[in-house]
PDB file of C-alpha atoms and ligand atoms in Angstrom:
ATOM      1  CA  MET A 595       0.239   0.076   0.098  1.00  0.00           C
ATOM      2  CA  PRO A 596       1.555   3.090  -1.398  1.00  0.00           C
ATOM      3  CA  LEU A 597       0.977   4.793   2.206  1.00  0.00           C
ATOM      4  CA  ASN A 598       3.443   8.076   0.491  1.00  0.00           C
ATOM      5  CA  ASP A 599       0.916   9.021  -1.346  1.00  0.00           C
ATOM      6  CA  PRO A 600      -0.750  11.882   1.151  1.00  0.00           C
ATOM      7  CA  VAL A 601      -4.339  12.026  -1.510  1.00  0.00           C
ATOM      8  CA  ILE A 602      -4.976   8.208  -1.007  1.00  0.00           C
ATOM      9  CA  ALA A 603      -4.390   8.617   2.770  1.00  0.00           C
ATOM     10  CA  GLU A 604      -6.740  11.358   3.128  1.00  0.00           C
ATOM     11  CA  GLN A 605      -9.393   9.662   1.624  1.00  0.00           C
ATOM     12  CA  THR A 606     -12.131   6.983   3.042  1.00  0.00           C
ATOM     13  CA  PRO A 607     -12.457   4.596  -0.227  1.00  0.00           C
ATOM     14  CA  ALA A 608     -16.280   4.223  -1.408  1.00  0.00           C
ATOM     15  CA  VAL A 609     -17.829   0.414  -0.887  1.00  0.00           C
ATOM     16  CA  ASP A 610     -16.461  -0.760  -4.251  1.00  0.00           C
ATOM     17  CA  PHE A 611     -12.720   0.642  -3.282  1.00  0.00           C
ATOM     18  CA  THR A 612     -12.966   3.880  -5.588  1.00  0.00           C
ATOM     19  CA  ILE A 613     -11.246   7.154  -4.580  1.00  0.00           C
ATOM     20  CA  ALA A 614     -11.222  10.578  -6.345  1.00  0.00           C
ATOM     21  CA  GLN A 615      -8.057  11.122  -8.850  1.00  0.00           C
ATOM     22  CA  LYS A 616      -7.738  14.656  -7.519  1.00  0.00           C
ATOM     23  CA  TRP A 617      -5.564  15.474 -10.463  1.00  0.00           C
ATOM     24  CA  ASP A 618      -4.619  19.139  -9.294  1.00  0.00           C
ATOM     25  CA  ARG A 619      -2.375  17.132  -6.522  1.00  0.00           C
ATOM     26  CA  TYR A 620       0.208  15.693  -8.530  1.00  0.00           C
ATOM     27  CA  SER A 621       3.016  17.590  -8.033  1.00  0.00           C
ATOM     28  CA  GLN A 622       5.499  18.107 -10.985  1.00  0.00           C
ATOM     29  CA  ASP A 623       8.010  15.546  -9.839  1.00  0.00           C
ATOM     30  CA  GLU A 624       5.108  12.952 -10.436  1.00  0.00           C
ATOM     31  CA  HIS A 625       4.085  14.328 -13.802  1.00  0.00           C
ATOM     32  CA  ASP A 626       8.168  14.381 -14.712  1.00  0.00           C
ATOM     33  CA  ILE A 627       8.230  10.636 -13.390  1.00  0.00           C
ATOM     34  CA  TRP A 628       5.164   9.912 -15.893  1.00  0.00           C
ATOM     35  CA  ASN A 629       6.903  11.686 -18.802  1.00  0.00           C
ATOM     36  CA  SER A 630      10.725  10.027 -18.141  1.00  0.00           C
ATOM     37  CA  LEU A 631       8.993   6.684 -18.175  1.00  0.00           C
ATOM     38  CA  TYR A 632       6.177   7.172 -21.334  1.00  0.00           C
ATOM     39  CA  ALA A 633       9.819   8.339 -23.568  1.00  0.00           C
ATOM     40  CA  GLN A 634      11.676   5.498 -22.169  1.00  0.00           C
ATOM     41  CA  GLN A 635       8.891   3.051 -22.808  1.00  0.00           C
ATOM     42  CA  ILE A 636       8.053   4.798 -26.438  1.00  0.00           C
ATOM     43  CA  ASP A 637      11.471   4.355 -27.599  1.00  0.00           C
ATOM     44  CA  VAL A 638      12.177   0.550 -26.208  1.00  0.00           C
ATOM     45  CA  LEU A 639       8.711  -0.922 -27.713  1.00  0.00           C
ATOM     46  CA  LYS A 640       9.576   0.342 -31.384  1.00  0.00           C
ATOM     47  CA  GLY A 641       8.874  -2.568 -33.426  1.00  0.00           C
ATOM     48  CA  ARG A 642       7.789  -4.634 -30.127  1.00  0.00           C
ATOM     49  CA  ALA A 643       4.164  -4.096 -29.532  1.00  0.00           C
ATOM     50  CA  VAL A 644       1.041  -4.235 -31.174  1.00  0.00           C
ATOM     51  CA  PRO A 645      -0.127  -1.955 -33.987  1.00  0.00           C
ATOM     52  CA  GLU A 646      -3.414  -1.808 -31.616  1.00  0.00           C
ATOM     53  CA  PHE A 647      -1.475  -0.991 -28.625  1.00  0.00           C
ATOM     54  CA  TYR A 648      -0.579   2.268 -30.740  1.00  0.00           C
ATOM     55  CA  HIS A 649      -3.226   3.155 -32.025  1.00  0.00           C
ATOM     56  CA  GLY A 650      -4.930   3.540 -28.503  1.00  0.00           C
ATOM     57  CA  LEU A 651      -2.065   5.729 -27.270  1.00  0.00           C
ATOM     58  CA  LYS A 652      -3.269   8.002 -30.211  1.00  0.00           C
ATOM     59  CA  ALA A 653      -6.863   7.470 -30.042  1.00  0.00           C
ATOM     60  CA  LEU A 654      -6.767   8.208 -26.341  1.00  0.00           C
ATOM     61  CA  ASP A 655      -4.065  11.179 -26.396  1.00  0.00           C
ATOM     62  CA  LEU A 656      -1.967   9.821 -23.848  1.00  0.00           C
ATOM     63  CA  ASN A 657       0.893  11.209 -25.367  1.00  0.00           C
ATOM     64  CA  LEU A 658      -0.150  14.613 -24.661  1.00  0.00           C
ATOM     65  CA  GLY A 659       2.483  14.570 -21.254  1.00  0.00           C
ATOM     66  CA  GLY A 660       1.871  13.823 -17.997  1.00  0.00           C
ATOM     67  CA  ILE A 661      -0.192  11.704 -15.698  1.00  0.00           C
ATOM     68  CA  PRO A 662      -3.811  11.408 -17.989  1.00  0.00           C
ATOM     69  CA  ASP A 663      -6.851  13.088 -15.911  1.00  0.00           C
ATOM     70  CA  LEU A 664      -9.666  10.956 -15.953  1.00  0.00           C
ATOM     71  CA  SER A 665     -11.840  13.533 -16.691  1.00  0.00           C
ATOM     72  CA  VAL A 666     -10.138  14.246 -19.551  1.00  0.00           C
ATOM     73  CA  LEU A 667      -9.374  10.537 -20.378  1.00  0.00           C
ATOM     74  CA  ASN A 668     -13.090   9.246 -19.543  1.00  0.00           C
ATOM     75  CA  PRO A 669     -14.775  10.692 -22.634  1.00  0.00           C
ATOM     76  CA  LYS A 670     -12.872   9.437 -25.183  1.00  0.00           C
ATOM     77  CA  LEU A 671     -12.866   6.265 -23.981  1.00  0.00           C
ATOM     78  CA  LYS A 672     -16.190   6.014 -23.036  1.00  0.00           C
ATOM     79  CA  ALA A 673     -16.580   7.498 -26.728  1.00  0.00           C
ATOM     80  CA  LEU A 674     -14.794   4.099 -28.411  1.00  0.00           C
ATOM     81  CA  THR A 675     -15.611   1.276 -26.175  1.00  0.00           C
ATOM     82  CA  GLY A 676     -18.410   2.486 -23.156  1.00  0.00           C
ATOM     83  CA  TRP A 677     -15.312   1.952 -20.852  1.00  0.00           C
ATOM     84  CA  GLU A 678     -14.115   3.944 -18.119  1.00  0.00           C
ATOM     85  CA  VAL A 679     -11.233   4.177 -15.881  1.00  0.00           C
ATOM     86  CA  VAL A 680     -11.480   4.674 -11.938  1.00  0.00           C
ATOM     87  CA  MET A 681      -8.905   5.023  -9.500  1.00  0.00           C
ATOM     88  CA  VAL A 682      -8.575   3.025  -6.567  1.00  0.00           C
ATOM     89  CA  PRO A 683      -5.859   3.362  -3.896  1.00  0.00           C
ATOM     90  CA  HIS A 684      -4.117  -0.326  -4.038  1.00  0.00           C
ATOM     91  CA  LEU A 685      -4.993  -4.092  -5.110  1.00  0.00           C
ATOM     92  CA  VAL A 686      -9.024  -4.553  -4.502  1.00  0.00           C
ATOM     93  CA  PRO A 687     -10.110  -7.517  -3.822  1.00  0.00           C
ATOM     94  CA  ASP A 688     -11.007 -10.302  -6.871  1.00  0.00           C
ATOM     95  CA  ASP A 689     -14.554  -9.940  -5.906  1.00  0.00           C
ATOM     96  CA  VAL A 690     -14.474  -5.847  -6.542  1.00  0.00           C
ATOM     97  CA  PHE A 691     -11.786  -5.857  -9.381  1.00  0.00           C
ATOM     98  CA  PHE A 692     -14.309  -8.209 -11.430  1.00  0.00           C
ATOM     99  CA  THR A 693     -17.237  -6.424 -10.625  1.00  0.00           C
ATOM    100  CA  HIS A 694     -15.846  -3.673 -11.806  1.00  0.00           C
ATOM    101  CA  LEU A 695     -14.627  -5.231 -15.190  1.00  0.00           C
ATOM    102  CA  ALA A 696     -17.645  -6.810 -15.798  1.00  0.00           C
ATOM    103  CA  ASN A 697     -19.224  -3.248 -15.606  1.00  0.00           C
ATOM    104  CA  LYS A 698     -16.608  -1.864 -18.512  1.00  0.00           C
ATOM    105  CA  ARG A 699     -14.618   0.091 -15.268  1.00  0.00           C
ATOM    106  CA  PHE A 700     -10.555  -0.238 -15.114  1.00  0.00           C
ATOM    107  CA  PRO A 701      -9.653  -0.088 -11.375  1.00  0.00           C
ATOM    108  CA  ALA A 702      -5.855   2.005 -11.627  1.00  0.00           C
ATOM    109  CA  GLY A 703      -3.844   2.773  -8.925  1.00  0.00           C
ATOM    110  CA  ARG A 704      -3.554   6.686  -8.081  1.00  0.00           C
ATOM    111  CA  PHE A 705       0.178   6.542  -7.021  1.00  0.00           C
ATOM    112  CA  ILE A 706       2.890   6.617  -8.998  1.00  0.00           C
ATOM    113  CA  ARG A 707       6.174   4.678  -8.036  1.00  0.00           C
ATOM    114  CA  GLY A 708       9.395   6.660  -7.519  1.00  0.00           C
ATOM    115  CA  ARG A 709      12.681   6.930  -9.376  1.00  0.00           C
ATOM    116  CA  ASP A 710      14.015   3.933  -7.637  1.00  0.00           C
ATOM    117  CA  GLN A 711      11.605   1.576  -9.161  1.00  0.00           C
ATOM    118  CA  MET A 712      11.527   2.649 -12.728  1.00  0.00           C
ATOM    119  CA  ASP A 713      11.458  -0.529 -14.340  1.00  0.00           C
ATOM    120  CA  TYR A 714       8.499  -2.751 -12.743  1.00  0.00           C
ATOM    121  CA  LEU A 715       7.274  -3.025  -9.555  1.00  0.00           C
ATOM    122  CA  GLU A 716       4.662  -5.865  -8.375  1.00  0.00           C
ATOM    123  CA  GLU A 717       1.792  -3.169  -7.036  1.00  0.00           C
ATOM    124  CA  PRO A 718       0.736  -1.325  -9.946  1.00  0.00           C
ATOM    125  CA  ASP A 719       0.495   2.195 -10.290  1.00  0.00           C
ATOM    126  CA  VAL A 720      -1.219   4.556 -12.354  1.00  0.00           C
ATOM    127  CA  PHE A 721       1.888   4.246 -15.069  1.00  0.00           C
ATOM    128  CA  HIS A 722       1.702   0.384 -15.496  1.00  0.00           C
ATOM    129  CA  ASP A 723      -2.745   0.600 -15.278  1.00  0.00           C
ATOM    130  CA  ILE A 724      -2.964   3.436 -17.641  1.00  0.00           C
ATOM    131  CA  PHE A 725      -0.230   3.436 -19.899  1.00  0.00           C
ATOM    132  CA  GLY A 726      -0.356  -0.590 -19.492  1.00  0.00           C
ATOM    133  CA  HIS A 727      -3.781  -1.436 -19.800  1.00  0.00           C
ATOM    134  CA  VAL A 728      -5.923   1.132 -21.171  1.00  0.00           C
ATOM    135  CA  PRO A 729      -4.792   1.766 -24.578  1.00  0.00           C
ATOM    136  CA  LEU A 730      -6.176  -1.900 -25.603  1.00  0.00           C
ATOM    137  CA  LEU A 731      -9.373  -0.786 -23.742  1.00  0.00           C
ATOM    138  CA  ALA A 732     -10.223   1.515 -26.582  1.00  0.00           C
ATOM    139  CA  ARG A 733      -9.846  -1.874 -29.132  1.00  0.00           C
ATOM    140  CA  PRO A 734     -14.008  -2.624 -29.324  1.00  0.00           C
ATOM    141  CA  VAL A 735     -12.503  -6.916 -29.513  1.00  0.00           C
ATOM    142  CA  PHE A 736     -10.507  -6.130 -26.480  1.00  0.00           C
ATOM    143  CA  ALA A 737     -11.940  -4.359 -23.949  1.00  0.00           C
ATOM    144  CA  ASP A 738     -15.160  -6.910 -24.685  1.00  0.00           C
ATOM    145  CA  TYR A 739     -12.791  -9.459 -23.712  1.00  0.00           C
ATOM    146  CA  MET A 740     -11.755  -7.572 -20.538  1.00  0.00           C
ATOM    147  CA  GLN A 741     -15.717  -7.334 -19.749  1.00  0.00           C
ATOM    148  CA  ALA A 742     -16.516 -11.510 -20.064  1.00  0.00           C
ATOM    149  CA  TYR A 743     -13.087 -11.826 -18.354  1.00  0.00           C
ATOM    150  CA  GLY A 744     -14.942 -10.133 -15.366  1.00  0.00           C
ATOM    151  CA  GLN A 745     -18.196 -11.516 -15.691  1.00  0.00           C
ATOM    152  CA  GLY A 746     -16.061 -15.318 -16.096  1.00  0.00           C
ATOM    153  CA  GLY A 747     -14.396 -13.920 -12.882  1.00  0.00           C
ATOM    154  CA  LEU A 748     -17.570 -13.407 -10.821  1.00  0.00           C
ATOM    155  CA  ARG A 749     -18.343 -16.889 -11.429  1.00  0.00           C
ATOM    156  CA  ALA A 750     -15.007 -18.541 -11.237  1.00  0.00           C
ATOM    157  CA  LEU A 751     -15.179 -17.665  -7.424  1.00  0.00           C
ATOM    158  CA  GLN A 752     -18.524 -19.415  -7.032  1.00  0.00           C
ATOM    159  CA  HIS A 753     -16.815 -22.388  -8.404  1.00  0.00           C
ATOM    160  CA  ASP A 754     -13.526 -22.329  -6.396  1.00  0.00           C
ATOM    161  CA  CYS A 755     -11.412 -21.736  -9.860  1.00  0.00           C
ATOM    162  CA  LEU A 756     -10.341 -18.366  -9.458  1.00  0.00           C
ATOM    163  CA  LYS A 757      -6.600 -19.272  -9.787  1.00  0.00           C
ATOM    164  CA  ASN A 758      -7.466 -20.871 -12.961  1.00  0.00           C
ATOM    165  CA  LEU A 759      -8.734 -17.396 -14.080  1.00  0.00           C
ATOM    166  CA  ALA A 760      -5.666 -15.567 -12.742  1.00  0.00           C
ATOM    167  CA  ARG A 761      -3.339 -17.735 -14.836  1.00  0.00           C
ATOM    168  CA  LEU A 762      -5.766 -16.540 -17.780  1.00  0.00           C
ATOM    169  CA  TYR A 763      -5.075 -13.251 -16.665  1.00  0.00           C
ATOM    170  CA  TRP A 764      -1.670 -13.311 -15.986  1.00  0.00           C
ATOM    171  CA  TYR A 765      -0.374 -15.091 -19.578  1.00  0.00           C
ATOM    172  CA  THR A 766      -2.978 -12.761 -21.945  1.00  0.00           C
ATOM    173  CA  VAL A 767      -3.683  -9.038 -20.014  1.00  0.00           C
ATOM    174  CA  GLU A 768      -0.451  -8.786 -18.509  1.00  0.00           C
ATOM    175  CA  PHE A 769       2.145 -11.078 -20.501  1.00  0.00           C
ATOM    176  CA  GLY A 770       0.725 -11.806 -23.329  1.00  0.00           C
ATOM    177  CA  LEU A 771       2.081 -11.664 -26.669  1.00  0.00           C
ATOM    178  CA  MET A 772       0.591 -12.017 -30.378  1.00  0.00           C
ATOM    179  CA  LYS A 773       2.450 -13.760 -32.845  1.00  0.00           C
ATOM    180  CA  THR A 774       1.931 -11.347 -36.646  1.00  0.00           C
ATOM    181  CA  ASP A 775       2.993 -11.288 -39.811  1.00  0.00           C
ATOM    182  CA  ALA A 776       5.663  -9.040 -38.900  1.00  0.00           C
ATOM    183  CA  GLY A 777       6.900 -11.248 -35.917  1.00  0.00           C
ATOM    184  CA  MET A 778       6.419 -11.793 -32.275  1.00  0.00           C
ATOM    185  CA  ARG A 779       4.753  -8.592 -30.791  1.00  0.00           C
ATOM    186  CA  ILE A 780       3.815  -7.810 -27.386  1.00  0.00           C
ATOM    187  CA  TYR A 781      -0.282  -7.001 -25.903  1.00  0.00           C
ATOM    188  CA  GLY A 782       0.466  -7.379 -22.180  1.00  0.00           C
ATOM    189  CA  ALA A 783       0.305  -4.760 -20.042  1.00  0.00           C
ATOM    190  CA  GLY A 784       2.776  -6.136 -17.681  1.00  0.00           C
ATOM    191  CA  ILE A 785       5.269  -6.386 -20.379  1.00  0.00           C
ATOM    192  CA  VAL A 786       4.928  -3.005 -22.300  1.00  0.00           C
ATOM    193  CA  SER A 787       5.066  -1.446 -18.485  1.00  0.00           C
ATOM    194  CA  SER A 788       8.193  -2.756 -18.192  1.00  0.00           C
ATOM    195  CA  ARG A 789      11.540  -1.513 -19.782  1.00  0.00           C
ATOM    196  CA  THR A 790      13.259  -4.568 -19.584  1.00  0.00           C
ATOM    197  CA  GLU A 791      10.517  -6.808 -20.262  1.00  0.00           C
ATOM    198  CA  SER A 792       9.970  -5.684 -23.521  1.00  0.00           C
ATOM    199  CA  VAL A 793      13.073  -6.678 -24.786  1.00  0.00           C
ATOM    200  CA  PHE A 794      13.650  -9.688 -23.173  1.00  0.00           C
ATOM    201  CA  SER A 795       9.613 -10.769 -23.863  1.00  0.00           C
ATOM    202  CA  VAL A 796      10.345 -11.025 -27.580  1.00  0.00           C
ATOM    203  CA  ASP A 797      14.011 -10.747 -28.166  1.00  0.00           C
ATOM    204  CA  ASP A 798      15.743 -13.057 -25.240  1.00  0.00           C
ATOM    205  CA  PRO A 799      16.147 -16.723 -26.252  1.00  0.00           C
ATOM    206  CA  SER A 800      15.472 -17.776 -22.940  1.00  0.00           C
ATOM    207  CA  PRO A 801      11.780 -18.038 -22.664  1.00  0.00           C
ATOM    208  CA  ASN A 802       9.450 -20.989 -24.434  1.00  0.00           C
ATOM    209  CA  ARG A 803       6.883 -19.133 -26.213  1.00  0.00           C
ATOM    210  CA  LEU A 804       4.012 -21.197 -27.178  1.00  0.00           C
ATOM    211  CA  HIS A 805       0.561 -20.707 -29.382  1.00  0.00           C
ATOM    212  CA  PHE A 806      -2.090 -19.685 -26.757  1.00  0.00           C
ATOM    213  CA  ASP A 807      -4.462 -22.616 -25.150  1.00  0.00           C
ATOM    214  CA  LEU A 808      -7.537 -21.670 -23.143  1.00  0.00           C
ATOM    215  CA  GLU A 809      -7.345 -24.816 -20.598  1.00  0.00           C
ATOM    216  CA  ARG A 810      -3.806 -25.109 -21.034  1.00  0.00           C
ATOM    217  CA  VAL A 811      -2.894 -21.610 -19.635  1.00  0.00           C
ATOM    218  CA  MET A 812      -5.261 -21.827 -17.320  1.00  0.00           C
ATOM    219  CA  HIS A 813      -3.777 -24.913 -15.636  1.00  0.00           C
ATOM    220  CA  THR A 814      -0.025 -23.573 -16.026  1.00  0.00           C
ATOM    221  CA  ASP A 815       1.817 -22.066 -13.270  1.00  0.00           C
ATOM    222  CA  TYR A 816       3.401 -18.210 -13.455  1.00  0.00           C
ATOM    223  CA  ARG A 817       5.885 -16.143 -11.321  1.00  0.00           C
ATOM    224  CA  ILE A 818       5.469 -12.809 -10.570  1.00  0.00           C
ATOM    225  CA  ASP A 819       8.963 -11.805  -9.092  1.00  0.00           C
ATOM    226  CA  ASP A 820      11.026 -12.036 -12.477  1.00  0.00           C
ATOM    227  CA  PHE A 821      10.853 -12.154 -15.938  1.00  0.00           C
ATOM    228  CA  GLN A 822       8.399 -15.130 -17.387  1.00  0.00           C
ATOM    229  CA  GLN A 823       9.995 -18.237 -18.508  1.00  0.00           C
ATOM    230  CA  VAL A 824       7.026 -18.926 -20.616  1.00  0.00           C
ATOM    231  CA  TYR A 825       4.978 -16.506 -22.943  1.00  0.00           C
ATOM    232  CA  PHE A 826       1.701 -18.055 -24.824  1.00  0.00           C
ATOM    233  CA  ALA A 827       1.110 -16.205 -27.869  1.00  0.00           C
ATOM    234  CA  ILE A 828      -2.643 -15.155 -29.866  1.00  0.00           C
ATOM    235  CA  GLU A 829      -2.663 -14.732 -33.512  1.00  0.00           C
ATOM    236  CA  SER A 830      -5.509 -12.081 -32.830  1.00  0.00           C
ATOM    237  CA  PHE A 831      -7.606 -10.687 -30.364  1.00  0.00           C
ATOM    238  CA  GLU A 832     -10.544 -12.138 -32.092  1.00  0.00           C
ATOM    239  CA  GLU A 833      -8.960 -15.810 -31.190  1.00  0.00           C
ATOM    240  CA  LEU A 834      -8.764 -14.225 -27.521  1.00  0.00           C
ATOM    241  CA  PHE A 835     -12.177 -13.484 -27.258  1.00  0.00           C
ATOM    242  CA  LYS A 836     -13.786 -16.219 -29.501  1.00  0.00           C
ATOM    243  CA  ALA A 837     -11.785 -18.859 -26.997  1.00  0.00           C
ATOM    244  CA  THR A 838     -13.759 -16.741 -24.332  1.00  0.00           C
ATOM    245  CA  GLN A 839     -17.253 -17.585 -25.531  1.00  0.00           C
ATOM    246  CA  GLN A 840     -17.848 -21.163 -25.444  1.00  0.00           C
ATOM    247  CA  ASP A 841     -19.752 -21.784 -21.857  1.00  0.00           C
ATOM    248  CA  PHE A 842     -17.674 -21.864 -19.115  1.00  0.00           C
ATOM    249  CA  GLY A 843     -19.644 -23.891 -16.925  1.00  0.00           C
ATOM    250  CA  PRO A 844     -18.559 -26.906 -17.823  1.00  0.00           C
ATOM    251  CA  LEU A 845     -14.465 -26.090 -17.990  1.00  0.00           C
ATOM    252  CA  TYR A 846     -15.229 -24.627 -13.974  1.00  0.00           C
ATOM    253  CA  GLU A 847     -16.843 -28.119 -13.219  1.00  0.00           C
ATOM    254  CA  LYS A 848     -13.736 -30.056 -14.623  1.00  0.00           C
ATOM    255  CA  MET A 849     -11.462 -27.210 -12.882  1.00  0.00           C
ATOM    256  CA  SER A 850     -12.631 -27.786  -9.648  1.00  0.00           C
ATOM    257  CA  ARG A 851     -12.012 -31.576  -9.890  1.00  0.00           C
ATOM    258  CA  ASP A 852      -8.934 -31.471 -11.583  1.00  0.00           C
ATOM    259  CA  LYS A 853      -6.386 -28.782  -9.707  1.00  0.00           C
ATOM    260  CA  HIS A 854      -3.498 -29.927 -11.715  1.00  0.00           C
ATOM    261  CA  ILE A 855      -1.177 -27.377 -12.844  1.00  0.00           C
ATOM    262  CA  HIS A 856       2.341 -27.694 -15.161  1.00  0.00           C
ATOM    263  CA  PRO A 857       5.398 -26.529 -14.446  1.00  0.00           C
ATOM    264  CA  ILE A 858       6.190 -23.450 -16.012  1.00  0.00           C
ATOM    265  CA  THR A 859       8.656 -25.293 -18.173  1.00  0.00           C
ATOM    266  CA  ASP A 860       7.279 -28.564 -19.247  1.00  0.00           C
ATOM    267  CA  ILE A 861       6.606 -28.334 -23.308  1.00  0.00           C
ATOM    268  CA  LEU A 862       3.350 -30.906 -23.593  1.00  0.00           C
ATOM    269  CA  GLU A 863       3.160 -32.537 -26.941  1.00  0.00           C
ATOM    270  CA  THR A 864      -0.164 -30.702 -27.532  1.00  0.00           C
ATOM    271  CA  ASP A 865       1.915 -27.283 -27.319  1.00  0.00           C
ATOM    272  CA  GLN A 866       2.529 -25.234 -30.633  1.00  0.00           C
ATOM    273  CA  ILE A 867       5.792 -23.782 -30.301  1.00  0.00           C
ATOM    274  CA  TYR A 868       7.027 -20.661 -31.439  1.00  0.00           C
ATOM    275  CA  THR A 869      10.419 -21.119 -29.306  1.00  0.00           C
ATOM    276  CA  LYS A 870      12.059 -23.728 -27.400  1.00  0.00           C
ATOM    277  CA  GLY A 871      13.363 -21.715 -24.695  1.00  0.00           C
ATOM    278  CA  SER A 872      17.257 -22.259 -23.193  1.00  0.00           C
ATOM    279  CA  GLN A 873      16.197 -21.039 -20.146  1.00  0.00           C
ATOM    280  CA  ASP A 874      19.507 -19.471 -19.603  1.00  0.00           C
ATOM    281  CA  TYR A 875      18.089 -16.824 -17.792  1.00  0.00           C
ATOM    282  CA  ALA A 876      16.356 -18.426 -15.216  1.00  0.00           C
ATOM    283  CA  ASN A 877      18.938 -20.966 -14.465  1.00  0.00           C
ATOM    284  CA  ALA A 878      21.677 -18.713 -13.600  1.00  0.00           C
ATOM    285  CA  GLY A 879      19.521 -16.997 -11.172  1.00  0.00           C
ATOM    286  CA  GLY A 880      17.377 -14.926 -13.097  1.00  0.00           C
ATOM    287  CA  ARG A 881      16.731 -11.126 -11.016  1.00  0.00           C
ATOM    288  CA  ARG A 882      15.376  -9.249 -13.752  1.00  0.00           C
ATOM    289  CA  ALA A 883      18.715  -7.886 -14.957  1.00  0.00           C
TER     290      ALA A 883
HETATM  291  N1  HBI B 677      -7.208  -5.129  -7.836  1.00  0.00           N
HETATM  292  N2  HBI B 677      -6.298  -2.735  -8.862  1.00  0.00           N
HETATM  293  C1  HBI B 677      -6.137  -4.063  -8.939  1.00  0.00           C
HETATM  294  N3  HBI B 677      -5.743  -4.348  -9.616  1.00  0.00           N
HETATM  295  C2  HBI B 677      -5.520  -5.648 -10.275  1.00  0.00           C
HETATM  296  O1  HBI B 677      -4.858  -5.799 -11.793  1.00  0.00           O
HETATM  297  C3  HBI B 677      -6.243  -6.538  -9.806  1.00  0.00           C
HETATM  298  C4  HBI B 677      -6.878  -6.292  -8.325  1.00  0.00           C
HETATM  299  N4  HBI B 677      -7.155  -6.934  -7.745  1.00  0.00           N
HETATM  300  C5  HBI B 677      -7.113  -8.846  -7.882  1.00  0.00           C
HETATM  301  C6  HBI B 677      -6.792  -9.102  -9.405  1.00  0.00           C
HETATM  302  N5  HBI B 677      -5.936  -8.110 -10.087  1.00  0.00           N
HETATM  303  C7  HBI B 677      -6.368 -10.028  -9.796  1.00  0.00           C
HETATM  304  O2  HBI B 677      -6.019 -10.961  -8.611  1.00  0.00           O
HETATM  305  C8  HBI B 677      -7.573 -10.730 -10.661  1.00  0.00           C
HETATM  306  O3  HBI B 677      -7.233 -10.823 -11.995  1.00  0.00           O
HETATM  307  C9  HBI B 677      -7.592 -12.349 -10.236  1.00  0.00           C
HETATM  308 FE1   FE B 678      -1.901  -5.124 -14.301  1.00  0.00          FE
END
């Protein structure tokens, strides 16, 4: 919890955990941190992010400089897909998170990281949440996927399948890749908001890169402390959205009985392999070099 953000500390969150952004209260230093991160990521993402990501940045004018003011951003986002961004003080409980998504609200952290955490932090800040997640919410098919995820998440909670859904989120929304005609491209927010993982995820020989498969992903372990050892690539957002259009009832039924998980580096006979990784980075001890 970012206790050093006084604008968070002085507010009592609503029942849905939202707080006011109070955009006027960001300091010049906080806007400067956003601008440094923005410039750094635009540079490193050249030729690495999916075209839809850049379309979203442009359509939402996220390039104008400084931490975005939600009262300016939200009308643009709403006009495109009906989504809006709301501010929360920190990670919110799963049911609260899913309820926001199911209602086309993306919860974003208000605080911005300090200069000592310019590459990556485990708790989502306003840069990760807005630069990383919001551009694709300007894309109808991806916005629909996020809403379906929120609805599916609420149902998964009732079936004790939250972990399976969290893995799906992790390997798509946060760390997803897309195999395009031009090569492997990034769409996951956890990658686009990290300087070093933007390079590692597409260029490094260490991780496995496999074709996305819904059930496979929901049974695959992941790590939050270091670069991924496996990435799953879709071929289009339509493919991703279609995968969620089946009835999840039987899936949850099956998963609530079958709790097996594949170790991170396993390659299965049924996997379609883009890169068989060396795992040299992880075997050497990792640490987000
Ligand atoms: N809360 N603010 C916030 N942001 C998230 O990304 C988030 C969350 N709560 C729960 C959660 N993510 C995940 O555990 C779910 O996808 C399972
Ligand atoms: Fe995120």
